[in-house]
CSV table of C-alpha atoms in Angstrom, one decimal:
chain,number,residue,atom,x,y,z
A,1,UNK,CA,-4.1,-25.3,-6.2
A,2,UNK,CA,-5.5,-22.8,-4.1
A,3,UNK,CA,-6.8,-19.5,-5.6
A,4,UNK,CA,-5.9,-16.3,-3.8
A,5,UNK,CA,-7.5,-13.0,-4.9
A,6,UNK,CA,-5.5,-9.7,-4.5
A,7,UNK,CA,-7.8,-6.8,-4.3
A,8,UNK,CA,-6.5,-4.5,-6.9
A,9,UNK,CA,-6.4,-4.0,-10.8
A,10,UNK,CA,-2.8,-2.8,-10.5
A,11,UNK,CA,-0.9,-5.5,-12.3
A,12,UNK,CA,2.5,-4.3,-10.6
A,13,UNK,CA,0.9,-5.0,-7.3
A,14,UNK,CA,-0.1,-8.5,-8.4
A,15,UNK,CA,3.4,-9.2,-9.7
A,16,UNK,CA,5.0,-7.8,-6.5
A,17,UNK,CA,3.0,-9.9,-4.2
A,18,UNK,CA,3.6,-13.1,-6.4
A,19,UNK,CA,7.1,-12.6,-6.0
A,20,UNK,CA,7.1,-12.1,-2.2
A,21,UNK,CA,4.9,-15.5,-2.0
A,22,UNK,CA,7.3,-17.2,-4.0
A,23,UNK,CA,10.1,-16.1,-1.7
A,24,UNK,CA,8.0,-17.6,1.2
A,25,UNK,CA,7.8,-20.9,-0.6
A,26,UNK,CA,4.3,-20.4,-2.2
A,27,UNK,CA,5.2,-20.2,-5.7
A,28,UNK,CA,2.6,-20.8,-8.8
A,29,UNK,CA,2.7,-24.5,-8.0
A,30,UNK,CA,1.0,-24.0,-4.6
A,31,UNK,CA,-0.9,-20.5,-5.0
A,32,UNK,CA,-2.7,-19.3,-8.1
A,33,UNK,CA,-2.8,-15.5,-7.5
A,34,UNK,CA,-5.1,-13.2,-9.5
A,35,UNK,CA,-6.0,-9.8,-9.4
A,36,UNK,CA,-9.3,-8.3,-9.1
A,37,UNK,CA,-9.5,-7.8,-12.8
A,38,UNK,CA,-10.3,-11.6,-13.0
A,39,UNK,CA,-13.6,-10.6,-11.6
A,40,UNK,CA,-14.8,-7.6,-13.5
A,41,UNK,CA,-18.4,-8.1,-12.6
A,42,UNK,CA,-17.5,-7.4,-8.9
A,43,UNK,CA,-17.6,-3.6,-8.3
A,44,UNK,CA,-14.8,-1.9,-6.3
A,45,UNK,CA,-15.4,-1.6,-2.6
A,46,UNK,CA,-15.9,1.9,-1.1
A,47,UNK,CA,-13.3,2.5,1.5
A,48,UNK,CA,-15.4,3.9,4.4
A,49,UNK,CA,-13.1,3.0,7.2
A,50,UNK,CA,-11.3,5.3,9.4
A,51,UNK,CA,-7.9,3.3,9.5
A,52,UNK,CA,-5.7,1.6,6.8
A,53,UNK,CA,-6.7,-1.7,8.7
A,54,UNK,CA,-10.2,-1.0,8.2
A,55,UNK,CA,-10.2,-0.2,4.8
A,56,UNK,CA,-8.0,-3.3,3.9
A,57,UNK,CA,-10.2,-5.6,5.7
A,58,UNK,CA,-13.4,-4.0,4.0
A,59,UNK,CA,-11.9,-4.8,0.6
A,60,UNK,CA,-10.5,-8.3,1.6
A,61,UNK,CA,-13.8,-9.5,3.1
A,62,UNK,CA,-16.0,-8.2,0.3
A,63,UNK,CA,-13.9,-10.0,-2.2
A,64,UNK,CA,-13.6,-13.2,-0.3
A,65,UNK,CA,-17.3,-13.1,0.1
A,66,UNK,CA,-18.1,-12.5,-3.7
A,67,UNK,CA,-15.6,-15.0,-5.1
A,68,UNK,CA,-15.7,-17.8,-2.5
A,69,UNK,CA,-11.9,-17.6,-2.4
A,70,UNK,CA,-9.2,-16.2,0.0
A,71,UNK,CA,-8.6,-12.5,-0.7
A,72,UNK,CA,-5.9,-10.1,0.2
A,73,UNK,CA,-6.1,-6.2,0.2
A,74,UNK,CA,-4.0,-3.5,1.4
A,75,UNK,CA,-4.4,0.4,2.1
A,76,UNK,CA,-1.6,2.7,2.5
A,77,UNK,CA,-1.0,6.4,2.6
A,78,UNK,CA,1.6,9.1,3.8
A,79,UNK,CA,1.4,10.1,7.6
A,80,UNK,CA,3.1,13.5,8.4
A,81,UNK,CA,4.1,14.3,11.9
A,82,UNK,CA,3.3,18.0,12.1
A,83,UNK,CA,0.0,17.4,10.3
A,84,UNK,CA,-1.2,14.9,13.0
A,85,UNK,CA,-0.8,11.9,10.8
A,86,UNK,CA,-2.5,13.4,7.8
A,87,UNK,CA,-3.1,13.0,4.9
A,88,UNK,CA,-3.2,9.3,6.2
A,89,UNK,CA,-6.4,7.5,4.7
A,90,UNK,CA,-7.0,10.5,2.5
A,91,UNK,CA,-3.7,10.4,0.9
A,92,UNK,CA,-5.0,9.5,-2.7
A,93,UNK,CA,-7.5,12.3,-2.6
A,94,UNK,CA,-5.8,15.0,-0.3
A,95,UNK,CA,-6.3,17.5,-3.1
A,96,UNK,CA,-9.9,16.6,-3.5
A,97,UNK,CA,-9.9,14.2,-6.7
A,98,UNK,CA,-8.9,10.7,-6.1
A,99,UNK,CA,-5.6,9.6,-7.5
A,100,UNK,CA,-4.4,13.2,-8.8
A,101,UNK,CA,-0.8,12.7,-7.6
A,102,UNK,CA,0.6,16.0,-8.9
A,103,UNK,CA,-2.3,17.9,-7.3
A,104,UNK,CA,-1.8,16.0,-3.9
A,105,UNK,CA,1.7,16.7,-3.9
A,106,UNK,CA,1.4,20.3,-4.7
A,107,UNK,CA,-1.1,20.8,-1.9
A,108,UNK,CA,1.2,18.9,0.5
A,109,UNK,CA,4.2,20.9,-0.2
A,110,UNK,CA,2.2,24.1,0.0
A,111,UNK,CA,0.8,23.2,3.3
A,112,UNK,CA,4.6,22.4,4.7
A,113,UNK,CA,6.3,25.4,3.0
A,114,UNK,CA,7.4,27.1,6.3
A,115,UNK,CA,8.0,24.1,8.1
A,116,UNK,CA,12.0,23.3,9.0
A,117,UNK,CA,13.8,20.4,8.0
A,118,UNK,CA,13.9,19.1,11.4
A,119,UNK,CA,10.1,19.0,11.7
A,120,UNK,CA,9.4,17.5,8.3
A,121,UNK,CA,9.3,13.8,9.7
A,122,UNK,CA,6.7,11.6,7.9
A,123,UNK,CA,6.1,7.7,7.1
A,124,UNK,CA,4.5,5.6,4.6
A,125,UNK,CA,2.1,3.1,6.3
A,126,UNK,CA,0.6,0.0,4.9
A,127,UNK,CA,-2.0,-2.4,6.3
A,128,UNK,CA,-2.3,-5.7,4.4
A,129,UNK,CA,-5.4,-8.0,5.3
A,130,UNK,CA,-6.2,-11.6,4.5
A,131,UNK,CA,-9.6,-12.8,4.6
A,132,UNK,CA,-11.3,-16.3,4.1
A,133,UNK,CA,-14.8,-16.8,2.9
A,134,UNK,CA,-15.5,-18.3,6.4
A,135,UNK,CA,-14.7,-14.7,8.0
A,136,UNK,CA,-11.3,-15.7,9.3
A,137,UNK,CA,-9.1,-12.6,9.0
A,138,UNK,CA,-5.5,-11.5,9.6
A,139,UNK,CA,-4.0,-7.9,9.3
A,140,UNK,CA,-0.4,-6.9,9.5
A,141,UNK,CA,1.4,-3.5,9.0
A,142,UNK,CA,4.6,-2.1,7.4
A,143,UNK,CA,6.0,1.4,7.9
A,144,UNK,CA,8.7,3.3,6.0
A,145,UNK,CA,10.0,6.4,8.0
A,146,UNK,CA,11.8,9.4,6.5
A,147,UNK,CA,11.8,13.1,5.9
A,148,UNK,CA,9.9,15.2,3.6
A,149,UNK,CA,11.8,17.1,0.9
A,150,UNK,CA,10.9,20.7,0.1
A,151,UNK,CA,10.8,19.9,-3.6
A,152,UNK,CA,10.2,16.5,-5.6
A,153,UNK,CA,13.1,14.6,-7.0
A,154,UNK,CA,13.1,11.3,-9.1
A,155,UNK,CA,10.8,9.8,-11.8
A,156,UNK,CA,10.2,6.4,-10.2
A,157,UNK,CA,7.3,5.3,-8.0
A,158,UNK,CA,4.1,7.2,-7.6
A,159,UNK,CA,2.1,9.3,-5.3
A,160,UNK,CA,4.2,10.9,-2.6
A,161,UNK,CA,7.6,9.1,-3.5
A,162,UNK,CA,9.2,12.0,-4.9
A,163,UNK,CA,9.3,13.8,-1.8
A,164,UNK,CA,9.8,11.0,1.1
A,165,UNK,CA,13.6,10.5,1.7
A,166,UNK,CA,13.9,7.3,3.7
A,167,UNK,CA,15.8,7.3,6.9
A,168,UNK,CA,19.4,6.4,6.2
A,169,UNK,CA,19.0,7.4,2.6
A,170,UNK,CA,20.2,10.5,0.4
A,171,UNK,CA,17.5,9.6,-2.2
A,172,UNK,CA,13.9,10.0,-2.3
A,173,UNK,CA,11.8,6.9,-2.9
A,174,UNK,CA,11.3,8.0,-6.6
A,175,UNK,CA,15.0,7.9,-7.0
A,176,UNK,CA,15.5,4.3,-5.8
A,177,UNK,CA,15.3,1.3,-8.1
A,178,UNK,CA,12.1,-0.8,-7.9
A,179,UNK,CA,14.1,-3.5,-6.3
A,180,UNK,CA,15.7,-1.1,-3.6
A,181,UNK,CA,12.2,0.5,-2.9
A,182,UNK,CA,10.4,-3.0,-2.5
A,183,UNK,CA,13.2,-4.1,-0.1
A,184,UNK,CA,12.4,-1.2,2.3
A,185,UNK,CA,8.9,-0.2,1.4
A,186,UNK,CA,5.9,-0.3,3.7
A,187,UNK,CA,3.9,-2.2,1.3
A,188,UNK,CA,6.8,-4.8,0.8
A,189,UNK,CA,7.2,-5.1,4.6
A,190,UNK,CA,3.4,-5.7,4.9
A,191,UNK,CA,3.1,-8.3,2.4
A,192,UNK,CA,6.2,-10.1,3.4
A,193,UNK,CA,4.8,-10.3,7.0
A,194,UNK,CA,1.5,-11.5,5.3
A,195,UNK,CA,3.1,-14.4,3.5
A,196,UNK,CA,3.7,-16.8,6.4
A,197,UNK,CA,-0.1,-16.1,7.4
A,198,UNK,CA,-1.2,-17.0,4.0
A,199,UNK,CA,0.9,-20.2,4.4
A,200,UNK,CA,-0.7,-20.9,7.8
A,201,UNK,CA,-4.2,-20.3,6.8
A,202,UNK,CA,-4.2,-21.9,3.2
A,203,UNK,CA,-1.9,-24.9,4.0
């Protein structure tokens, strides 16, 4: 059985990727998927890239080199049209401190306070990378487009989910069930696109 490392300590992400791989015919009998928490001695990688793809590759290559196993990593964020694609790679630390979802959301809504509905287009972007210890790499991307609400709605998800209303929806990402969100999400799209590449490279 081949071991595949996912560069995250988030158990929800590991569960999500495990389900996507299983749907692609790469279930537990074929692939042993573990998160980075299986290697607590390996420090987190600094995301010094200037694109989602660069950051995903940095993390995947670092983990593949350190463990000797194939590794998968992703990087994602919110890209707002009128902000020229920002917050982008700075989404998790838009308000200055990494991972403060409320502060990030409050700052973004304040910046867009005077922007009319027709100009509030945005999308979630995700790059997912697969790296092998020998340096082989693959990157795929997913995108979920929508419109930004003026006020947050919903209690599900995280980050900017309460303000992005996907195209064709009347609810925000935070109002969708986890299953509904995974079916259309940028991360779900990217991981599903990555699954056949895992099959191709890992056999």
